[in-house]
Amino acid sequence: MPTPRSNLRTGTDYHVHTARCGHAGGAMRTYVEAALARGLSEIAFTDHVPLYFLPGDDPDPGIAMTRAELPGYVEEVRDLREEFAGRIDVLLGLEADYAEGHEAALAAILAAHDWDVVLGSVHWVKSDWIDAPHSGARHEREGTEVLWKEYYRLLAKAASTGLFDVLTHFDLPKKFGHRRPASLAMHEAAAVEAARAAGVAVEVSSAGLRKAVAEEYPAPPLLASLVKAGVPIVFSSDAHAPAEVAWGREAIEAAALAAGAREHLSFRKRERRKYPL
Ligand SMILES: [Zn+2]
Ligand SMILES: [Zn+2]
């Protein structure tokens, strides 16, 4: 009987940025070398999509690459894929913001390249970022309940668009320590149900462990509900530096197992495959 593939042979990181976004550092080759050193078999570059929903060519240089930079990004990932072929699979991905009312503009960007995986993120909530350094203060000013409620409404809507393969950092508004109010349990459950109905996956991300909240995304009980609903998972670090590639890998794999997950996904040209945990 063949031995089941151990996770060591199928180590994946499905959320990795590059210096093009303006808030990450390091050469792309260094990220791939770091992934190899951590024993990964796959690394998906998923840099931030150009901010197609804001006016101007470069509306927020510290957040995302420009439209003009996108083809160079795609090319560099392809070059690294060829260079590292046989040692590690380098995948072409994108972290795409969901912006309500701008679905057609995003669909056009997604159609322009041959992505392996498209992450769907809600960062833009009530006309401002929910996760930028200034965003913690929004909870005091605008109200935690208001922000969380709107966030989950948008996340559920993002899932239902069918534009995304994976929803990222499912409970992102907790980043600075403002946890989801107990009164919004039904809103969270509705977002879980939207993910299930859409057949979209979610990431288990170590990034939250590096933030003020000091907890992976999604929180353990939320991850358990997602797994119970049959929503598949991928592993991610949300690395913004080579040293963060596969960061916290053991912790998020343990979290996934504790939540009841028994497999994780991998993507090629937006087709999924399953690996046992
Ligand atoms: Zn980023
Ligand atoms: Zn993000």
Coordinates of C-alpha atoms and ligand atoms in Angstrom, one line a residue:
M1 CA 0.0 0.0 0.0
P2 CA 1.5 3.4 -0.9
T3 CA 2.3 5.6 2.0
P4 CA 0.0 8.7 2.1
R5 CA 1.8 11.8 1.1
S6 CA 3.0 13.6 4.2
N7 CA 2.3 17.3 4.5
L8 CA 6.0 17.8 4.4
R9 CA 5.9 17.0 0.7
T10 CA 2.9 19.1 0.0
G11 CA 3.7 22.2 2.0
T12 CA 2.0 25.2 0.4
D13 CA 1.9 28.9 1.0
Y14 CA -1.0 30.5 -1.0
H15 CA -0.6 34.2 0.0
V16 CA 2.7 35.9 -0.7
H17 CA 3.3 39.6 -1.7
T18 CA 6.1 41.4 -3.5
A19 CA 7.7 44.8 -3.2
R20 CA 5.5 46.1 -6.0
C21 CA 2.6 46.7 -3.5
G22 CA 4.7 49.3 -1.7
H23 CA 4.5 47.8 1.8
A24 CA 6.5 44.6 1.3
G25 CA 10.2 44.1 0.8
G26 CA 12.7 41.6 -0.7
A27 CA 13.4 40.2 -4.2
M28 CA 10.8 37.7 -5.5
R29 CA 13.6 35.1 -5.9
T30 CA 14.4 35.5 -2.2
Y31 CA 10.8 34.5 -1.4
V32 CA 11.1 31.4 -3.5
E33 CA 14.4 30.5 -1.9
A34 CA 12.8 31.0 1.6
A35 CA 10.0 28.7 0.6
L36 CA 12.5 26.0 -0.5
A37 CA 14.4 26.4 2.7
R38 CA 11.1 25.9 4.7
G39 CA 10.5 22.7 2.8
L40 CA 7.5 23.9 0.8
S41 CA 6.5 22.2 -2.5
E42 CA 4.4 25.2 -3.7
I43 CA 4.4 29.0 -3.3
A44 CA 1.7 31.2 -4.9
F45 CA 2.6 34.8 -5.4
T46 CA -0.6 36.7 -4.8
D47 CA 0.3 40.4 -4.9
H48 CA -2.4 43.1 -4.4
V49 CA -4.5 43.8 -7.5
P50 CA -4.1 47.4 -8.9
L51 CA -6.8 49.5 -7.1
Y52 CA -9.2 49.4 -10.0
F53 CA -12.1 50.8 -7.9
L54 CA -10.4 54.0 -7.0
P55 CA -9.7 57.0 -9.3
G56 CA -6.4 57.6 -10.9
D57 CA -3.4 55.5 -12.1
D58 CA -1.8 55.0 -8.7
P59 CA -4.4 56.0 -6.1
D60 CA -2.6 54.6 -3.1
P61 CA 1.1 53.7 -3.7
G62 CA 1.5 52.1 -0.3
I63 CA -1.3 49.6 -0.9
A64 CA -1.0 48.1 -4.4
M65 CA 1.0 48.0 -7.6
T66 CA -0.2 50.1 -10.5
R67 CA -1.9 48.8 -13.6
A68 CA 1.3 49.4 -15.6
E69 CA 3.2 47.1 -13.2
L70 CA 0.8 44.2 -13.6
P71 CA 2.3 42.7 -16.8
G72 CA 5.8 42.8 -15.3
Y73 CA 4.6 41.0 -12.2
V74 CA 3.0 38.3 -14.2
E75 CA 6.2 37.9 -16.3
E76 CA 8.5 37.7 -13.2
V77 CA 6.3 35.0 -11.7
R78 CA 6.5 33.0 -15.0
D79 CA 10.3 33.4 -15.1
L80 CA 10.7 32.1 -11.6
R81 CA 8.3 29.2 -12.3
E82 CA 10.7 28.2 -15.2
E83 CA 13.8 28.8 -13.2
F84 CA 12.7 26.7 -10.2
A85 CA 10.8 24.0 -12.1
G86 CA 11.4 20.6 -10.6
R87 CA 12.3 22.0 -7.2
I88 CA 9.3 24.0 -6.2
D89 CA 6.1 25.0 -8.0
V90 CA 5.8 28.8 -8.3
L91 CA 2.2 29.8 -9.0
L92 CA 0.7 32.9 -10.5
G93 CA -1.9 34.3 -8.1
L94 CA -3.5 37.6 -7.2
E95 CA -5.0 39.0 -4.1
A96 CA -8.0 40.8 -5.5
D97 CA -10.0 43.3 -3.5
Y98 CA -13.7 42.9 -3.7
A99 CA -15.3 46.4 -4.3
E100 CA -19.1 46.4 -4.5
G101 CA -20.3 47.8 -7.8
H102 CA -17.0 47.4 -9.6
E103 CA -17.3 43.7 -10.4
A104 CA -17.0 44.1 -14.1
A105 CA -13.7 46.1 -13.8
L106 CA -12.3 43.3 -11.7
A107 CA -13.6 40.6 -14.1
A108 CA -11.7 42.3 -16.9
I109 CA -8.4 42.3 -15.0
L110 CA -8.9 38.6 -14.1
A111 CA -9.6 37.7 -17.7
A112 CA -6.4 39.3 -18.9
H113 CA -4.0 36.8 -17.4
D114 CA -3.8 33.0 -16.8
W115 CA -4.0 32.9 -13.0
D116 CA -3.4 29.8 -11.0
V117 CA -5.4 31.1 -8.1
V118 CA -7.4 34.3 -7.3
L119 CA -7.8 35.3 -3.6
G120 CA -10.8 37.4 -2.7
S121 CA -10.3 40.1 0.0
V122 CA -12.6 42.6 1.6
H123 CA -10.3 45.4 2.7
W124 CA -12.4 48.3 1.6
V125 CA -15.3 48.8 4.0
K126 CA -17.5 52.0 4.1
S127 CA -15.1 53.9 1.7
D128 CA -11.9 53.2 3.7
W129 CA -9.5 50.4 4.6
I130 CA -10.4 48.1 7.4
D131 CA -6.9 46.9 8.0
A132 CA -4.5 49.9 7.4
P133 CA -2.5 51.2 10.3
H134 CA -5.2 53.9 10.9
S135 CA -8.1 51.5 10.8
G136 CA -8.0 50.5 14.5
A137 CA -9.3 54.0 15.4
R138 CA -12.3 53.5 13.0
H139 CA -13.8 51.1 15.5
E140 CA -13.9 53.8 18.1
R141 CA -15.1 56.4 15.7
E142 CA -17.6 54.5 13.6
G143 CA -18.5 51.6 15.9
T144 CA -17.2 48.0 15.9
E145 CA -20.7 46.6 15.3
V146 CA -21.3 48.8 12.2
L147 CA -18.0 47.9 10.7
W148 CA -18.2 44.2 11.3
K149 CA -21.8 44.0 10.0
E150 CA -20.9 45.8 6.8
Y151 CA -17.7 43.7 6.4
Y152 CA -19.6 40.4 6.6
R153 CA -22.2 41.7 4.2
L154 CA -19.5 42.5 1.7
L155 CA -17.6 39.2 2.3
A156 CA -20.8 37.2 1.6
K157 CA -21.4 39.2 -1.5
A158 CA -17.8 38.7 -2.6
A159 CA -18.2 34.9 -2.2
S160 CA -21.4 34.9 -4.3
T161 CA -19.8 36.8 -7.3
G162 CA -17.9 33.6 -8.3
L163 CA -14.9 35.8 -9.1
F164 CA -12.7 34.3 -6.4
D165 CA -11.2 30.9 -5.6
V166 CA -10.3 31.6 -2.0
L167 CA -11.6 34.1 0.6
T168 CA -8.8 35.5 2.6
H169 CA -8.5 36.5 6.3
F170 CA -12.2 35.7 6.9
D171 CA -12.4 37.7 10.2
L172 CA -10.1 40.6 9.2
P173 CA -11.7 43.4 11.2
K174 CA -10.3 41.8 14.4
K175 CA -6.8 42.7 13.3
F176 CA -6.2 45.4 15.9
G177 CA -8.1 43.5 18.7
H178 CA -11.7 44.6 18.0
R179 CA -13.4 41.2 18.0
R180 CA -16.7 40.5 16.4
P181 CA -19.5 41.5 18.7
A182 CA -21.5 38.5 20.0
S183 CA -24.6 40.2 18.6
L184 CA -23.4 39.6 15.1
A185 CA -23.1 35.8 15.3
M186 CA -25.9 35.5 12.7
H187 CA -24.1 37.8 10.3
E188 CA -21.0 35.7 10.5
A189 CA -23.0 32.5 10.0
A190 CA -24.5 34.1 6.9
A191 CA -21.0 34.7 5.5
V192 CA -20.1 31.1 6.2
E193 CA -23.2 30.0 4.4
A194 CA -22.4 32.2 1.5
A195 CA -18.9 30.7 1.2
R196 CA -20.4 27.2 1.3
A197 CA -23.1 28.0 -1.3
A198 CA -20.5 29.5 -3.6
G199 CA -18.1 26.6 -3.3
V200 CA -15.3 29.0 -2.5
A201 CA -12.4 28.0 -0.3
V202 CA -11.0 29.9 2.7
E203 CA -7.4 30.5 3.8
V204 CA -6.1 29.5 7.2
S205 CA -3.6 32.4 7.7
S206 CA -0.8 32.8 10.2
A207 CA -0.8 36.6 9.6
G208 CA -3.2 37.3 12.5
L209 CA -0.6 35.7 14.8
R210 CA 1.7 38.5 13.9
K211 CA -0.9 41.3 14.6
A212 CA -2.3 42.9 17.7
V213 CA -5.1 40.3 17.9
A214 CA -2.4 37.5 18.1
E215 CA -4.7 34.9 16.6
E216 CA -4.8 33.1 13.2
Y217 CA -7.5 34.0 10.7
P218 CA -10.1 32.6 11.0
A219 CA -10.6 32.3 14.8
P220 CA -10.7 28.6 15.9
P221 CA -14.6 28.5 16.4
L222 CA -15.1 30.2 13.1
L223 CA -12.7 27.9 11.3
A224 CA -14.5 24.9 12.9
S225 CA -17.9 26.2 11.5
L226 CA -16.4 26.7 8.0
V227 CA -14.9 23.2 8.0
K228 CA -18.2 21.7 9.3
A229 CA -20.0 23.5 6.5
G230 CA -17.7 21.8 4.0
V231 CA -15.7 24.8 3.0
P232 CA -12.2 23.7 1.9
I233 CA -9.1 25.4 3.1
V234 CA -5.7 26.5 1.9
F235 CA -2.7 27.5 4.0
S236 CA -1.2 31.0 3.9
S237 CA 1.2 33.3 5.6
D238 CA 0.3 36.6 3.9
A239 CA 4.1 37.2 3.7
H240 CA 5.3 40.7 3.1
A241 CA 8.9 39.7 3.6
P242 CA 10.9 36.6 2.6
A243 CA 11.3 35.7 6.3
E244 CA 7.5 35.5 6.6
V245 CA 7.1 32.8 3.9
A246 CA 5.5 29.7 5.6
W247 CA 5.7 31.7 8.9
G248 CA 3.7 30.0 11.6
R249 CA 3.1 27.0 9.3
E250 CA 3.0 24.5 12.2
A251 CA 0.5 26.6 14.1
I252 CA -2.0 26.9 11.2
E253 CA -1.7 23.3 10.3
A254 CA -2.4 22.4 13.9
A255 CA -5.4 24.8 13.9
A256 CA -6.8 23.2 10.8
L257 CA -6.5 19.7 12.2
A258 CA -8.1 20.9 15.5
A259 CA -11.0 22.4 13.5
G260 CA -11.6 19.1 11.9
A261 CA -10.1 19.7 8.5
R262 CA -8.6 16.6 6.8
E263 CA -7.4 18.0 3.5
H264 CA -6.2 21.2 2.0
L265 CA -6.3 22.6 -1.5
S266 CA -3.8 23.4 -4.2
F267 CA -4.6 25.2 -7.4
R268 CA -3.4 25.2 -11.0
K269 CA -5.0 27.5 -13.5
R270 CA -7.9 27.9 -11.1
E271 CA -8.5 24.1 -10.9
R272 CA -8.3 22.7 -7.5
R273 CA -6.7 19.5 -6.2
K274 CA -6.8 18.1 -2.7
Y275 CA -4.0 17.1 -0.5
P276 CA -4.5 15.1 2.8
L277 CA -3.5 16.8 6.0
Ligands
ZN1 ZN -0.3 43.6 1.7
ZN2 ZN -5.3 41.1 2.5

